[in-house]
């Protein structure tokens, strides 16, 4: 009997090892298709195994593409040119296109080098959209429920709801899991897609409530860096394919695609304001707000005023403006003047500059690409249109 048990365990281990190795040799698209087919076949355990593997493979794919983009975006001019001859020698206006060509070549080489041979460098947009919309977690919560793993089912449902908070079906599912397993507590549910800055933000708030100001400083300083990293990654991910649904000329196509990507980048601030389904529209400025108070409590006036001014350039607040008036009455600040102390932090200024630039450009597009119904109106450039006549920009 003992020998049979050992043999059985060895078989299980061998099967698990082979299954794990098999998932490594497949792209996230292939793994996702297998997971969905397993779901349709009522094979709940393979549904879970392959769905989790597809999520891990998708995250790895995104990380590789992000690293390639960050590296290739650094290419400028002909300093790192891969072309046999520079186009700039013919025409200075070609500098932009030469840089673009070099970056494209860099991206192609980077993907070929870093992605496995089984990975599709041009994934199916509909599958990418399902991952981005977290449909994967809809399948996952259902499969976990079928094998009665209610805690995992609840976490998967919560992860889906964090992005799709208006889904009444998923709300009902989560309520069902929590009623069926009374040990589950809402505050203990885990968003499996939570970004690191969210954790730092929550820990910073917790430390603030406990008046542990050293920890407040530590968590929010980390949070500022993590938020900006997440913001940059979000913007990088916006450089993606765009199906216009028609075939415009070169100039219109370029303008349309650029505007599509720009609008996507503008939405990153809103996306990052989502903390597990709760929206903090001023989450980034709030980090500076807590830092200015914590630094003040640690008697670091200079860092406190820098954080305060960083908050004020990003978010208009009467409360923080009142704090500034208090600082202005301090002897050390009166002695040297306001400009010496109230200097926004570099990263806050750079962030604000990009946000303003994007907003101004989009506003300009929306203001200028408006026309009367009279086709004889030729006061400005004609907007690119779809087959339905709708303006794309």
Coordinates of N, CA and C in Angstrom, one line a residue, residues 87-166:
X87 N 19.5 59.9 -43.3 CA 18.6 60.6 -44.1 C 18.7 62.1 -44.0
X88 N 19.3 62.5 -42.8 CA 19.4 63.9 -42.5 C 20.3 64.7 -43.5
X89 N 21.3 63.9 -44.0 CA 22.2 64.5 -45.0 C 21.5 65.0 -46.2
X90 N 20.3 64.4 -46.5 CA 19.5 64.9 -47.6 C 18.6 66.0 -47.2
X91 N 18.0 65.9 -46.0 CA 17.0 66.9 -45.7 C 16.9 66.9 -44.1
X92 N 17.1 68.1 -43.5 CA 17.0 68.2 -42.1 C 15.6 67.8 -41.5
X93 N 14.6 68.0 -42.3 CA 13.2 67.7 -41.9 C 13.0 66.2 -41.7
X94 N 13.9 65.4 -42.2 CA 13.8 64.0 -42.1 C 14.3 63.4 -40.8
X95 N 14.8 64.3 -39.9 CA 15.3 63.9 -38.6 C 14.3 63.1 -37.8
X96 N 13.0 63.6 -37.7 CA 12.0 62.9 -37.0 C 11.7 61.5 -37.5
X97 N 11.7 61.4 -38.9 CA 11.4 60.1 -39.5 C 12.5 59.1 -39.3
X98 N 13.7 59.6 -39.4 CA 14.9 58.8 -39.2 C 14.9 58.2 -37.8
X99 N 14.6 59.1 -36.8 CA 14.5 58.6 -35.4 C 13.5 57.5 -35.3
X100 N 12.3 57.8 -35.9 CA 11.2 56.8 -35.8 C 11.6 55.5 -36.5
X101 N 12.3 55.5 -37.6 CA 12.7 54.3 -38.2 C 13.7 53.6 -37.4
X102 N 14.6 54.3 -36.8 CA 15.6 53.6 -35.9 C 14.9 53.0 -34.7
X103 N 13.9 53.7 -34.1 CA 13.2 53.2 -33.0 C 12.4 51.9 -33.3
X104 N 11.8 52.0 -34.5 CA 11.0 50.8 -35.0 C 11.9 49.6 -35.2
X105 N 13.1 49.8 -35.8 CA 14.0 48.7 -36.0 C 14.5 48.2 -34.7
X106 N 14.8 49.1 -33.7 CA 15.2 48.7 -32.4 C 14.1 47.8 -31.7
X107 N 12.9 48.2 -31.8 CA 11.8 47.5 -31.2 C 11.7 46.1 -31.8
X108 N 11.8 46.0 -33.1 CA 11.6 44.7 -33.8 C 12.7 43.8 -33.3
X109 N 14.0 44.3 -33.3 CA 15.1 43.5 -32.8 C 15.0 43.1 -31.4
X110 N 14.5 44.0 -30.5 CA 14.4 43.7 -29.1 C 13.3 42.7 -28.9
X111 N 12.2 42.7 -29.5 CA 11.1 41.7 -29.4 C 11.6 40.4 -29.8
X112 N 12.3 40.3 -31.0 CA 12.8 39.1 -31.5 C 13.8 38.4 -30.5
X113 N 14.6 39.3 -29.9 CA 15.6 38.8 -29.0 C 15.0 38.3 -27.6
X114 N 14.1 39.1 -27.1 CA 13.6 38.8 -25.8 C 12.3 38.0 -25.7
X115 N 11.5 38.0 -26.7 CA 10.3 37.2 -26.6 C 10.6 35.8 -27.1
X116 N 10.0 34.8 -26.6 CA 10.3 33.4 -27.0 C 9.8 33.2 -28.5
X117 N 10.4 32.2 -29.1 CA 10.0 32.0 -30.5 C 8.5 31.7 -30.7
X118 N 7.9 31.2 -29.6 CA 6.5 30.9 -29.6 C 5.6 32.1 -29.4
X119 N 6.2 33.2 -29.0 CA 5.4 34.4 -28.8 C 5.0 35.1 -30.1
X120 N 3.8 35.6 -30.2 CA 3.4 36.4 -31.3 C 3.7 37.9 -31.1
X121 N 4.6 38.4 -31.9 CA 5.0 39.8 -31.7 C 3.8 40.8 -32.0
X122 N 2.8 40.3 -32.7 CA 1.6 41.1 -33.0 C 0.4 40.4 -32.6
X123 N 0.1 40.4 -31.2 CA -1.0 39.7 -30.7 C -2.4 40.1 -31.2
X124 N -3.4 39.2 -31.1 CA -4.7 39.5 -31.6 C -5.3 40.6 -30.7
X125 N -5.7 41.7 -31.3 CA -6.2 42.9 -30.5 C -7.4 42.5 -29.6
X126 N -8.3 41.6 -30.1 CA -9.5 41.2 -29.3 C -9.1 40.5 -28.0
X127 N -8.0 39.7 -28.1 CA -7.5 38.9 -26.9 C -6.9 39.9 -26.0
X128 N -6.1 40.8 -26.5 CA -5.4 41.8 -25.6 C -6.5 42.6 -24.9
X129 N -7.6 43.0 -25.6 CA -8.7 43.7 -25.0 C -9.3 42.9 -23.9
X130 N -9.5 41.6 -24.0 CA -10.1 40.8 -23.0 C -9.2 40.7 -21.7
X131 N -7.9 40.7 -21.9 CA -7.0 40.8 -20.8 C -7.1 42.1 -20.1
X132 N -7.1 43.2 -20.9 CA -7.1 44.5 -20.3 C -8.4 44.8 -19.6
X133 N -9.5 44.2 -20.1 CA -10.8 44.3 -19.4 C -11.0 43.3 -18.3
X134 N -10.0 42.5 -18.1 CA -10.1 41.5 -17.0 C -11.2 40.5 -17.1
X135 N -11.5 40.2 -18.4 CA -12.5 39.1 -18.6 C -11.9 37.7 -18.1
X136 N -10.6 37.7 -18.1 CA -9.8 36.5 -17.6 C -10.3 36.1 -16.2
X137 N -10.5 37.2 -15.4 CA -10.9 36.9 -14.0 C -12.4 36.5 -13.9
X138 N -13.2 36.8 -14.9 CA -14.5 36.3 -14.9 C -14.5 34.8 -15.0
X139 N -13.7 34.3 -16.0 CA -13.6 32.9 -16.1 C -13.0 32.3 -14.9
X140 N -12.0 32.9 -14.3 CA -11.3 32.3 -13.2 C -12.2 32.2 -11.9
X141 N -13.0 33.2 -11.7 CA -13.9 33.2 -10.5 C -14.9 32.1 -10.6
X142 N -15.4 31.9 -11.9 CA -16.4 30.8 -12.1 C -15.8 29.4 -11.9
X143 N -14.6 29.2 -12.4 CA -13.9 27.9 -12.3 C -13.5 27.6 -10.9
X144 N -13.1 28.6 -10.1 CA -12.8 28.4 -8.7 C -14.1 28.0 -7.9
X145 N -15.2 28.7 -8.3 CA -16.5 28.4 -7.7 C -16.9 26.9 -7.9
X146 N -16.6 26.4 -9.1 CA -17.0 25.1 -9.5 C -16.3 24.0 -8.6
X147 N -15.1 24.3 -8.2 CA -14.4 23.4 -7.3 C -14.4 23.8 -5.8
X148 N -15.3 24.7 -5.6 CA -15.6 25.1 -4.2 C -14.5 25.8 -3.5
X149 N -13.6 26.5 -4.3 CA -12.6 27.3 -3.6 C -13.1 28.8 -3.6
X150 N -13.9 29.0 -2.6 CA -14.6 30.3 -2.5 C -13.8 31.5 -2.3
X151 N -12.7 31.3 -1.5 CA -11.8 32.5 -1.2 C -11.2 32.9 -2.5
X152 N -10.6 32.0 -3.3 CA -10.0 32.3 -4.6 C -11.1 32.9 -5.6
X153 N -12.3 32.3 -5.5 CA -13.3 32.8 -6.4 C -13.7 34.3 -6.0
X154 N -13.7 34.5 -4.7 CA -14.1 35.9 -4.3 C -13.0 36.9 -4.7
X155 N -11.7 36.5 -4.5 CA -10.6 37.4 -4.9 C -10.6 37.7 -6.4
X156 N -10.9 36.6 -7.2 CA -11.0 36.8 -8.7 C -12.1 37.7 -9.0
X157 N -13.3 37.5 -8.4 CA -14.4 38.4 -8.6 C -14.2 39.8 -8.2
X158 N -13.5 40.0 -7.1 CA -13.1 41.3 -6.6 C -12.2 42.0 -7.6
X159 N -11.2 41.3 -8.1 CA -10.3 41.8 -9.1 C -11.0 42.3 -10.3
X160 N -11.9 41.5 -10.8 CA -12.7 41.9 -12.0 C -13.5 43.2 -11.7
X161 N -14.1 43.2 -10.5 CA -15.0 44.3 -10.1 C -14.2 45.6 -9.9
X162 N -12.9 45.5 -9.5 CA -12.1 46.7 -9.2 C -12.0 47.5 -10.5
X163 N -12.1 46.9 -11.7 CA -12.0 47.6 -12.9 C -13.4 47.8 -13.5
X164 N -14.3 46.8 -13.3 CA -15.6 46.8 -13.9 C -16.7 46.9 -12.7
X165 N -16.6 48.0 -12.0 CA -17.4 48.2 -10.8 C -18.9 48.3 -11.0
X166 N -19.3 48.5 -12.3 CA -20.7 48.6 -12.5 C -21.3 47.2 -12.9

